[in-house]
Amino acid sequence: MSSENSQTKWGQFIPLVTVFFFWGFVAASNDILIPVFKKAFDLTQSQSQWVSLAFYIAYTVGALIYNGISVLMKQDLVNKLGYKNSLALGLVISAVGTLLFYPAANMGSFPLMLSGLFIVALGFSLQQTVANPLAIALGPIKTGSQRLTLAGGINNFGTTIGPLIVSFAIFGSLSTASEDVSIESVKVPYLILGVAFIAVAIFLKLSSLPDRPTLVESTGEDSSHKGSALKYPQLVLGMIAIFVYVGVEVSTASNLPAYMEKDLGFSIKDIAPYISLYWASMMIGRWTGAVEAFTDNVSTQKILRFVAPYLAFGIFLGVNAIFHHDLAPFYVYGLIILVLIAADMASKGNPARMLLIFSIIGIVAIMIGMFTKGMVSVYALTSVGLFCSTLWPCIFTLAVSGLGKNTSQGSSFLIMMIMGGGIISWLQGYVSEFTGIQYSYIVGVLCFAYLAFYAWKVSGILRKQGIDFDQKIAGGH
């Protein structure tokens, strides 16, 4: 094992996570744009949802364009440009999208606004294709999924503060939000965002990030170097896993307000802290799952495993205290976090084992949510955020392991499957018309069941290729 590959390369990793922050910041800010556009352009509810549609479809379109160009060039685009140049290009594409907000606001054009958002997300698609495998490669493969988890924690920080900052920029202040919002007010925040994209592109270009990172190659009996990423079963099964994972993560949260309002009689204004707890649960889980990326010292890891989740939980309580929400209903949630810590310790840092354990607990949590009443069901469904939190990095690490030079192509196929968030949310909504909202969560149970199957299946596939996550192996070997 090469010594320089035995530790996380923080000097390279820290510049990289700035793009993870942006993805969260912009995606969560869309929730602020939807009501602004709805009022300004006099849209129906379904028309206002075109904001989300334009944003998430762009990931799939971006991945298709990427693969099309790679086929025409007979060479993988990222391998040709280099990882650093590809990241910078993705940021420049996103910056071009933000510039469209200026003429769109002047002309009062909703389609042009959507085009701007679409181009921003198109840039994100290329950034994600590069940044996810790069985060895994900046250190030993054993802690690759933990580094991706940590990057996800930074992404969640973006989702937490993005809506607050954007709504402050558009409405002037959070407390005295004026009713008559001019569409002109979105120009400045998005121009500033565009300048930030360009600044980060220059920053990353000048950083010490590797242009040709060392990626994991297969070495076992099934390790023949295959021409296409789609010839690797861990990737093809992993694409379905990403689709259903993003699906269960998004649909659990998006159907929760309707369940709490219709079935439990909550008023809409009282639901917000619970939705915020769901997304905070993602941060709690990711901070816990990232502990091994910081230190090899086992006793320090044990202490951090308890400190990290309760620190994240403390941030959630602090933010809600600032907004004068009643914190009393949330203290009991501290006990549920103990289940997360126990599951994290049982996984011993192995992404396949973690995916299996967390998926099974996810099924249990949803079943409790489906078959109990009142606050027990609310806490059970909210806790799904805890058990979804580290699944993206686990699936991503398992799916691209052993792909070697096909890694960036495989990564783009995984990014394409983010569309599962929109499709499975719609599917659960459709099912609920027949079953009622509480029982429509059976869709989430089926998603977790596939993830448990993938965790079991992929371990055997990778072992045949000479990859075993219980052995400490470095990023390149």
mmCIF file with all atom_site columns, N, CA and C in Angstrom, residues 121-182:
data_model
loop_
_atom_site.group_PDB
_atom_site.id
_atom_site.type_symbol
_atom_site.label_atom_id
_atom_site.label_alt_id
_atom_site.label_comp_id
_atom_site.label_asym_id
_atom_site.label_entity_id
_atom_site.label_seq_id
_atom_site.pdbx_PDB_ins_code
_atom_site.Cartn_x
_atom_site.Cartn_y
_atom_site.Cartn_z
_atom_site.occupancy
_atom_site.B_iso_or_equiv
_atom_site.pdbx_formal_charge
_atom_site.auth_seq_id
_atom_site.auth_comp_id
_atom_site.auth_asym_id
_atom_site.auth_atom_id
_atom_site.pdbx_PDB_model_num
ATOM 1   N N  . ALA A 1 121 ? -28.332 23.035 -13.961 1.00 0.00 ? 121 ALA A N  1
ATOM 2   C CA . ALA A 1 121 ? -28.307 21.619 -13.578 1.00 0.00 ? 121 ALA A CA 1
ATOM 3   C C  . ALA A 1 121 ? -27.534 20.771 -14.581 1.00 0.00 ? 121 ALA A C  1
ATOM 4   N N  . LEU A 1 122 ? -27.508 21.204 -15.850 1.00 0.00 ? 122 LEU A N  1
ATOM 5   C CA . LEU A 1 122 ? -26.705 20.512 -16.869 1.00 0.00 ? 122 LEU A CA 1
ATOM 6   C C  . LEU A 1 122 ? -25.222 20.555 -16.470 1.00 0.00 ? 122 LEU A C  1
ATOM 7   N N  . GLY A 1 123 ? -24.800 21.732 -15.996 1.00 0.00 ? 123 GLY A N  1
ATOM 8   C CA . GLY A 1 123 ? -23.423 21.860 -15.493 1.00 0.00 ? 123 GLY A CA 1
ATOM 9   C C  . GLY A 1 123 ? -23.195 20.979 -14.274 1.00 0.00 ? 123 GLY A C  1
ATOM 10  N N  . PHE A 1 124 ? -24.218 20.921 -13.384 1.00 0.00 ? 124 PHE A N  1
ATOM 11  C CA . PHE A 1 124 ? -24.119 20.073 -12.183 1.00 0.00 ? 124 PHE A CA 1
ATOM 12  C C  . PHE A 1 124 ? -23.954 18.600 -12.569 1.00 0.00 ? 124 PHE A C  1
ATOM 13  N N  . SER A 1 125 ? -24.619 18.190 -13.649 1.00 0.00 ? 125 SER A N  1
ATOM 14  C CA . SER A 1 125 ? -24.550 16.799 -14.093 1.00 0.00 ? 125 SER A CA 1
ATOM 15  C C  . SER A 1 125 ? -23.093 16.413 -14.397 1.00 0.00 ? 125 SER A C  1
ATOM 16  N N  . LEU A 1 126 ? -22.388 17.282 -15.119 1.00 0.00 ? 126 LEU A N  1
ATOM 17  C CA . LEU A 1 126 ? -20.964 17.014 -15.427 1.00 0.00 ? 126 LEU A CA 1
ATOM 18  C C  . LEU A 1 126 ? -20.121 17.080 -14.151 1.00 0.00 ? 126 LEU A C  1
ATOM 19  N N  . GLN A 1 127 ? -20.420 18.080 -13.285 1.00 0.00 ? 127 GLN A N  1
ATOM 20  C CA . GLN A 1 127 ? -19.659 18.189 -12.024 1.00 0.00 ? 127 GLN A CA 1
ATOM 21  C C  . GLN A 1 127 ? -19.815 16.925 -11.174 1.00 0.00 ? 127 GLN A C  1
ATOM 22  N N  . GLN A 1 128 ? -21.053 16.411 -11.092 1.00 0.00 ? 128 GLN A N  1
ATOM 23  C CA . GLN A 1 128 ? -21.297 15.213 -10.270 1.00 0.00 ? 128 GLN A CA 1
ATOM 24  C C  . GLN A 1 128 ? -20.594 13.990 -10.845 1.00 0.00 ? 128 GLN A C  1
ATOM 25  N N  . THR A 1 129 ? -20.589 13.889 -12.172 1.00 0.00 ? 129 THR A N  1
ATOM 26  C CA . THR A 1 129 ? -19.925 12.762 -12.842 1.00 0.00 ? 129 THR A CA 1
ATOM 27  C C  . THR A 1 129 ? -18.447 12.703 -12.457 1.00 0.00 ? 129 THR A C  1
ATOM 28  N N  . VAL A 1 130 ? -17.828 13.873 -12.318 1.00 0.00 ? 130 VAL A N  1
ATOM 29  C CA . VAL A 1 130 ? -16.394 13.954 -11.992 1.00 0.00 ? 130 VAL A CA 1
ATOM 30  C C  . VAL A 1 130 ? -16.158 13.887 -10.484 1.00 0.00 ? 130 VAL A C  1
ATOM 31  N N  . ALA A 1 131 ? -16.944 14.646 -9.719  1.00 0.00 ? 131 ALA A N  1
ATOM 32  C CA . ALA A 1 131 ? -16.621 14.867 -8.300  1.00 0.00 ? 131 ALA A CA 1
ATOM 33  C C  . ALA A 1 131 ? -16.863 13.648 -7.421  1.00 0.00 ? 131 ALA A C  1
ATOM 34  N N  . ASN A 1 132 ? -17.904 12.853 -7.723  1.00 0.00 ? 132 ASN A N  1
ATOM 35  C CA . ASN A 1 132 ? -18.178 11.681 -6.881  1.00 0.00 ? 132 ASN A CA 1
ATOM 36  C C  . ASN A 1 132 ? -17.029 10.657 -6.894  1.00 0.00 ? 132 ASN A C  1
ATOM 37  N N  . PRO A 1 133 ? -16.594 10.182 -8.090  1.00 0.00 ? 133 PRO A N  1
ATOM 38  C CA . PRO A 1 133 ? -15.462 9.240  -8.072  1.00 0.00 ? 133 PRO A CA 1
ATOM 39  C C  . PRO A 1 133 ? -14.164 9.881  -7.589  1.00 0.00 ? 133 PRO A C  1
ATOM 40  N N  . LEU A 1 134 ? -14.016 11.199 -7.806  1.00 0.00 ? 134 LEU A N  1
ATOM 41  C CA . LEU A 1 134 ? -12.795 11.888 -7.370  1.00 0.00 ? 134 LEU A CA 1
ATOM 42  C C  . LEU A 1 134 ? -12.704 11.900 -5.836  1.00 0.00 ? 134 LEU A C  1
ATOM 43  N N  . ALA A 1 135 ? -13.847 12.123 -5.169  1.00 0.00 ? 135 ALA A N  1
ATOM 44  C CA . ALA A 1 135 ? -13.862 12.104 -3.695  1.00 0.00 ? 135 ALA A CA 1
ATOM 45  C C  . ALA A 1 135 ? -13.439 10.733 -3.176  1.00 0.00 ? 135 ALA A C  1
ATOM 46  N N  . ILE A 1 136 ? -13.881 9.675  -3.870  1.00 0.00 ? 136 ILE A N  1
ATOM 47  C CA . ILE A 1 136 ? -13.510 8.312  -3.471  1.00 0.00 ? 136 ILE A CA 1
ATOM 48  C C  . ILE A 1 136 ? -12.012 8.089  -3.668  1.00 0.00 ? 136 ILE A C  1
ATOM 49  N N  . ALA A 1 137 ? -11.457 8.677  -4.770  1.00 0.00 ? 137 ALA A N  1
ATOM 50  C CA . ALA A 1 137 ? -10.052 8.414  -5.140  1.00 0.00 ? 137 ALA A CA 1
ATOM 51  C C  . ALA A 1 137 ? -9.027  9.166  -4.284  1.00 0.00 ? 137 ALA A C  1
ATOM 52  N N  . LEU A 1 138 ? -9.466  10.205 -3.537  1.00 0.00 ? 138 LEU A N  1
ATOM 53  C CA . LEU A 1 138 ? -8.494  11.032 -2.788  1.00 0.00 ? 138 LEU A CA 1
ATOM 54  C C  . LEU A 1 138 ? -8.113  10.384 -1.453  1.00 0.00 ? 138 LEU A C  1
ATOM 55  N N  . GLY A 1 139 ? -7.595  9.175  -1.512  1.00 0.00 ? 139 GLY A N  1
ATOM 56  C CA . GLY A 1 139 ? -7.215  8.445  -0.304  1.00 0.00 ? 139 GLY A CA 1
ATOM 57  C C  . GLY A 1 139 ? -7.493  6.967  -0.489  1.00 0.00 ? 139 GLY A C  1
ATOM 58  N N  . PRO A 1 140 ? -7.428  6.186  0.592   1.00 0.00 ? 140 PRO A N  1
ATOM 59  C CA . PRO A 1 140 ? -7.615  4.740  0.461   1.00 0.00 ? 140 PRO A CA 1
ATOM 60  C C  . PRO A 1 140 ? -9.054  4.349  0.140   1.00 0.00 ? 140 PRO A C  1
ATOM 61  N N  . ILE A 1 141 ? -9.223  3.293  -0.666  1.00 0.00 ? 141 ILE A N  1
ATOM 62  C CA . ILE A 1 141 ? -10.551 2.814  -1.039  1.00 0.00 ? 141 ILE A CA 1
ATOM 63  C C  . ILE A 1 141 ? -11.363 2.433  0.197   1.00 0.00 ? 141 ILE A C  1
ATOM 64  N N  . LYS A 1 142 ? -10.684 1.958  1.247   1.00 0.00 ? 142 LYS A N  1
ATOM 65  C CA . LYS A 1 142 ? -11.375 1.523  2.482   1.00 0.00 ? 142 LYS A CA 1
ATOM 66  C C  . LYS A 1 142 ? -12.235 2.643  3.055   1.00 0.00 ? 142 LYS A C  1
ATOM 67  N N  . THR A 1 143 ? -11.743 3.898  2.935   1.00 0.00 ? 143 THR A N  1
ATOM 68  C CA . THR A 1 143 ? -12.515 5.033  3.470   1.00 0.00 ? 143 THR A CA 1
ATOM 69  C C  . THR A 1 143 ? -13.135 5.879  2.353   1.00 0.00 ? 143 THR A C  1
ATOM 70  N N  . GLY A 1 144 ? -13.196 5.329  1.125   1.00 0.00 ? 144 GLY A N  1
ATOM 71  C CA . GLY A 1 144 ? -13.761 6.071  -0.009  1.00 0.00 ? 144 GLY A CA 1
ATOM 72  C C  . GLY A 1 144 ? -15.210 6.470  0.223   1.00 0.00 ? 144 GLY A C  1
ATOM 73  N N  . SER A 1 145 ? -16.027 5.505  0.706   1.00 0.00 ? 145 SER A N  1
ATOM 74  C CA . SER A 1 145 ? -17.447 5.833  0.896   1.00 0.00 ? 145 SER A CA 1
ATOM 75  C C  . SER A 1 145 ? -17.617 6.830  2.044   1.00 0.00 ? 145 SER A C  1
ATOM 76  N N  . GLN A 1 146 ? -16.696 6.783  3.039   1.00 0.00 ? 146 GLN A N  1
ATOM 77  C CA . GLN A 1 146 ? -16.780 7.760  4.147   1.00 0.00 ? 146 GLN A CA 1
ATOM 78  C C  . GLN A 1 146 ? -16.467 9.177  3.654   1.00 0.00 ? 146 GLN A C  1
ATOM 79  N N  . ARG A 1 147 ? -15.505 9.289  2.696   1.00 0.00 ? 147 ARG A N  1
ATOM 80  C CA . ARG A 1 147 ? -15.208 10.624 2.146   1.00 0.00 ? 147 ARG A CA 1
ATOM 81  C C  . ARG A 1 147 ? -16.417 11.160 1.376   1.00 0.00 ? 147 ARG A C  1
ATOM 82  N N  . LEU A 1 148 ? -17.078 10.266 0.631   1.00 0.00 ? 148 LEU A N  1
ATOM 83  C CA . LEU A 1 148 ? -18.263 10.689 -0.122  1.00 0.00 ? 148 LEU A CA 1
ATOM 84  C C  . LEU A 1 148 ? -19.395 11.065 0.842   1.00 0.00 ? 148 LEU A C  1
ATOM 85  N N  . THR A 1 149 ? -19.459 10.355 1.974   1.00 0.00 ? 149 THR A N  1
ATOM 86  C CA . THR A 1 149 ? -20.444 10.683 3.019   1.00 0.00 ? 149 THR A CA 1
ATOM 87  C C  . THR A 1 149 ? -20.182 12.070 3.588   1.00 0.00 ? 149 THR A C  1
ATOM 88  N N  . LEU A 1 150 ? -18.900 12.370 3.849   1.00 0.00 ? 150 LEU A N  1
ATOM 89  C CA . LEU A 1 150 ? -18.520 13.680 4.384   1.00 0.00 ? 150 LEU A CA 1
ATOM 90  C C  . LEU A 1 150 ? -18.881 14.785 3.378   1.00 0.00 ? 150 LEU A C  1
ATOM 91  N N  . ALA A 1 151 ? -18.593 14.535 2.092   1.00 0.00 ? 151 ALA A N  1
ATOM 92  C CA . ALA A 1 151 ? -18.952 15.503 1.050   1.00 0.00 ? 151 ALA A CA 1
ATOM 93  C C  . ALA A 1 151 ? -20.473 15.705 1.033   1.00 0.00 ? 151 ALA A C  1
ATOM 94  N N  . GLY A 1 152 ? -21.215 14.608 1.260   1.00 0.00 ? 152 GLY A N  1
ATOM 95  C CA . GLY A 1 152 ? -22.680 14.689 1.339   1.00 0.00 ? 152 GLY A CA 1
ATOM 96  C C  . GLY A 1 152 ? -23.138 15.527 2.517   1.00 0.00 ? 152 GLY A C  1
ATOM 97  N N  . GLY A 1 153 ? -22.388 15.467 3.623   1.00 0.00 ? 153 GLY A N  1
ATOM 98  C CA . GLY A 1 153 ? -22.692 16.289 4.798   1.00 0.00 ? 153 GLY A CA 1
ATOM 99  C C  . GLY A 1 153 ? -22.535 17.775 4.487   1.00 0.00 ? 153 GLY A C  1
ATOM 100 N N  . ILE A 1 154 ? -21.524 18.100 3.662   1.00 0.00 ? 154 ILE A N  1
ATOM 101 C CA . ILE A 1 154 ? -21.331 19.493 3.224   1.00 0.00 ? 154 ILE A CA 1
ATOM 102 C C  . ILE A 1 154 ? -22.486 19.902 2.301   1.00 0.00 ? 154 ILE A C  1
ATOM 103 N N  . ASN A 1 155 ? -22.916 18.948 1.453   1.00 0.00 ? 155 ASN A N  1
ATOM 104 C CA . ASN A 1 155 ? -24.064 19.182 0.569   1.00 0.00 ? 155 ASN A CA 1
ATOM 105 C C  . ASN A 1 155 ? -25.309 19.522 1.400   1.00 0.00 ? 155 ASN A C  1
ATOM 106 N N  . ASN A 1 156 ? -25.517 18.769 2.501   1.00 0.00 ? 156 ASN A N  1
ATOM 107 C CA . ASN A 1 156 ? -26.669 19.027 3.381   1.00 0.00 ? 156 ASN A CA 1
ATOM 108 C C  . ASN A 1 156 ? -26.582 20.374 4.073   1.00 0.00 ? 156 ASN A C  1
ATOM 109 N N  . PHE A 1 157 ? -25.361 20.836 4.355   1.00 0.00 ? 157 PHE A N  1
ATOM 110 C CA . PHE A 1 157 ? -25.183 22.170 4.915   1.00 0.00 ? 157 PHE A CA 1
ATOM 111 C C  . PHE A 1 157 ? -25.707 23.198 3.902   1.00 0.00 ? 157 PHE A C  1
ATOM 112 N N  . GLY A 1 158 ? -25.424 22.940 2.595   1.00 0.00 ? 158 GLY A N  1
ATOM 113 C CA . GLY A 1 158 ? -25.949 23.797 1.524   1.00 0.00 ? 158 GLY A CA 1
ATOM 114 C C  . GLY A 1 158 ? -27.465 23.778 1.470   1.00 0.00 ? 158 GLY A C  1
ATOM 115 N N  . THR A 1 159 ? -28.073 22.574 1.643   1.00 0.00 ? 159 THR A N  1
ATOM 116 C CA . THR A 1 159 ? -29.545 22.487 1.595   1.00 0.00 ? 159 THR A CA 1
ATOM 117 C C  . THR A 1 159 ? -30.170 23.189 2.794   1.00 0.00 ? 159 THR A C  1
ATOM 118 N N  . THR A 1 160 ? -29.424 23.266 3.899   1.00 0.00 ? 160 THR A N  1
ATOM 119 C CA . THR A 1 160 ? -29.949 23.907 5.107   1.00 0.00 ? 160 THR A CA 1
ATOM 120 C C  . THR A 1 160 ? -29.953 25.427 4.981   1.00 0.00 ? 160 THR A C  1
ATOM 121 N N  . ILE A 1 161 ? -28.850 25.997 4.464   1.00 0.00 ? 161 ILE A N  1
ATOM 122 C CA . ILE A 1 161 ? -28.765 27.470 4.453   1.00 0.00 ? 161 ILE A CA 1
ATOM 123 C C  . ILE A 1 161 ? -29.182 28.097 3.125   1.00 0.00 ? 161 ILE A C  1
ATOM 124 N N  . GLY A 1 162 ? -29.200 27.288 2.022   1.00 0.00 ? 162 GLY A N  1
ATOM 125 C CA . GLY A 1 162 ? -29.562 27.837 0.702   1.00 0.00 ? 162 GLY A CA 1
ATOM 126 C C  . GLY A 1 162 ? -30.903 28.552 0.699   1.00 0.00 ? 162 GLY A C  1
ATOM 127 N N  . PRO A 1 163 ? -31.987 27.859 1.143   1.00 0.00 ? 163 PRO A N  1
ATOM 128 C CA . PRO A 1 163 ? -33.302 28.507 1.111   1.00 0.00 ? 163 PRO A CA 1
ATOM 129 C C  . PRO A 1 163 ? -33.360 29.766 1.973   1.00 0.00 ? 163 PRO A C  1
ATOM 130 N N  . LEU A 1 164 ? -32.649 29.761 3.111   1.00 0.00 ? 164 LEU A N  1
ATOM 131 C CA . LEU A 1 164 ? -32.663 30.930 4.000   1.00 0.00 ? 164 LEU A CA 1
ATOM 132 C C  . LEU A 1 164 ? -32.020 32.135 3.315   1.00 0.00 ? 164 LEU A C  1
ATOM 133 N N  . ILE A 1 165 ? -30.847 31.898 2.677   1.00 0.00 ? 165 ILE A N  1
ATOM 134 C CA . ILE A 1 165 ? -30.116 33.003 2.047   1.00 0.00 ? 165 ILE A CA 1
ATOM 135 C C  . ILE A 1 165 ? -30.868 33.522 0.820   1.00 0.00 ? 165 ILE A C  1
ATOM 136 N N  . VAL A 1 166 ? -31.357 32.572 -0.018  1.00 0.00 ? 166 VAL A N  1
ATOM 137 C CA . VAL A 1 166 ? -32.052 32.993 -1.247  1.00 0.00 ? 166 VAL A CA 1
ATOM 138 C C  . VAL A 1 166 ? -33.350 33.725 -0.910  1.00 0.00 ? 166 VAL A C  1
ATOM 139 N N  . SER A 1 167 ? -34.088 33.235 0.100   1.00 0.00 ? 167 SER A N  1
ATOM 140 C CA . SER A 1 167 ? -35.336 33.926 0.437   1.00 0.00 ? 167 SER A CA 1
ATOM 141 C C  . SER A 1 167 ? -35.028 35.299 1.045   1.00 0.00 ? 167 SER A C  1
ATOM 142 N N  . PHE A 1 168 ? -33.930 35.411 1.786   1.00 0.00 ? 168 PHE A N  1
ATOM 143 C CA . PHE A 1 168 ? -33.511 36.711 2.323   1.00 0.00 ? 168 PHE A CA 1
ATOM 144 C C  . PHE A 1 168 ? -33.177 37.667 1.170   1.00 0.00 ? 168 PHE A C  1
ATOM 145 N N  . ALA A 1 169 ? -32.455 37.119 0.149   1.00 0.00 ? 169 ALA A N  1
ATOM 146 C CA . ALA A 1 169 ? -32.045 37.944 -0.999  1.00 0.00 ? 169 ALA A CA 1
ATOM 147 C C  . ALA A 1 169 ? -33.249 38.393 -1.824  1.00 0.00 ? 169 ALA A C  1
ATOM 148 N N  . ILE A 1 170 ? -34.251 37.521 -1.965  1.00 0.00 ? 170 ILE A N  1
ATOM 149 C CA . ILE A 1 170 ? -35.417 37.848 -2.801  1.00 0.00 ? 170 ILE A CA 1
ATOM 150 C C  . ILE A 1 170 ? -36.439 38.705 -2.045  1.00 0.00 ? 170 ILE A C  1
ATOM 151 N N  . PHE A 1 171 ? -36.705 38.328 -0.789  1.00 0.00 ? 171 PHE A N  1
ATOM 152 C CA . PHE A 1 171 ? -37.781 39.005 -0.039  1.00 0.00 ? 171 PHE A CA 1
ATOM 153 C C  . PHE A 1 171 ? -37.292 40.165 0.812   1.00 0.00 ? 171 PHE A C  1
ATOM 154 N N  . GLY A 1 172 ? -35.960 40.312 0.922   1.00 0.00 ? 172 GLY A N  1
ATOM 155 C CA . GLY A 1 172 ? -35.430 41.404 1.740   1.00 0.00 ? 172 GLY A CA 1
ATOM 156 C C  . GLY A 1 172 ? -35.188 40.984 3.164   1.00 0.00 ? 172 GLY A C  1
ATOM 157 N N  . SER A 1 173 ? -36.167 40.348 3.801   1.00 0.00 ? 173 SER A N  1
ATOM 158 C CA . SER A 1 173 ? -35.927 39.783 5.130   1.00 0.00 ? 173 SER A CA 1
ATOM 159 C C  . SER A 1 173 ? -36.904 38.649 5.370   1.00 0.00 ? 173 SER A C  1
ATOM 160 N N  . LEU A 1 174 ? -36.531 37.728 6.247   1.00 0.00 ? 174 LEU A N  1
ATOM 161 C CA . LEU A 1 174 ? -37.353 36.538 6.477   1.00 0.00 ? 174 LEU A CA 1
ATOM 162 C C  . LEU A 1 174 ? -38.652 36.887 7.196   1.00 0.00 ? 174 LEU A C  1
ATOM 163 N N  . SER A 1 175 ? -38.590 37.867 8.103   1.00 0.00 ? 175 SER A N  1
ATOM 164 C CA . SER A 1 175 ? -39.764 38.131 8.933   1.00 0.00 ? 175 SER A CA 1
ATOM 165 C C  . SER A 1 175 ? -40.792 39.013 8.229   1.00 0.00 ? 175 SER A C  1
ATOM 166 N N  . THR A 1 176 ? -40.304 39.946 7.387   1.00 0.00 ? 176 THR A N  1
ATOM 167 C CA . THR A 1 176 ? -41.244 40.871 6.744   1.00 0.00 ? 176 THR A CA 1
ATOM 168 C C  . THR A 1 176 ? -41.324 40.599 5.246   1.00 0.00 ? 176 THR A C  1
ATOM 169 N N  . ALA A 1 177 ? -41.486 39.325 4.889   1.00 0.00 ? 177 ALA A N  1
ATOM 170 C CA . ALA A 1 177 ? -41.574 38.968 3.467   1.00 0.00 ? 177 ALA A CA 1
ATOM 171 C C  . ALA A 1 177 ? -42.785 39.659 2.848   1.00 0.00 ? 177 ALA A C  1
ATOM 172 N N  . SER A 1 178 ? -42.515 40.488 1.839   1.00 0.00 ? 178 SER A N  1
ATOM 173 C CA . SER A 1 178 ? -43.630 41.214 1.228   1.00 0.00 ? 178 SER A CA 1
ATOM 174 C C  . SER A 1 178 ? -44.379 40.271 0.292   1.00 0.00 ? 178 SER A C  1
ATOM 175 N N  . GLU A 1 179 ? -45.657 40.530 0.120   1.00 0.00 ? 179 GLU A N  1
ATOM 176 C CA . GLU A 1 179 ? -46.495 39.642 -0.690  1.00 0.00 ? 179 GLU A CA 1
ATOM 177 C C  . GLU A 1 179 ? -46.243 39.845 -2.183  1.00 0.00 ? 179 GLU A C  1
ATOM 178 N N  . ASP A 1 180 ? -46.100 41.124 -2.581  1.00 0.00 ? 180 ASP A N  1
ATOM 179 C CA . ASP A 1 180 ? -45.947 41.376 -4.023  1.00 0.00 ? 180 ASP A CA 1
ATOM 180 C C  . ASP A 1 180 ? -44.470 41.319 -4.407  1.00 0.00 ? 180 ASP A C  1
ATOM 181 N N  . VAL A 1 181 ? -44.054 40.121 -4.796  1.00 0.00 ? 181 VAL A N  1
ATOM 182 C CA . VAL A 1 181 ? -42.648 39.912 -5.160  1.00 0.00 ? 181 VAL A CA 1
ATOM 183 C C  . VAL A 1 181 ? -42.503 40.166 -6.647  1.00 0.00 ? 181 VAL A C  1
ATOM 184 N N  . SER A 1 182 ? -41.561 41.028 -6.986  1.00 0.00 ? 182 SER A N  1
ATOM 185 C CA . SER A 1 182 ? -41.286 41.266 -8.400  1.00 0.00 ? 182 SER A CA 1
ATOM 186 C C  . SER A 1 182 ? -40.321 40.193 -8.894  1.00 0.00 ? 182 SER A C  1
#
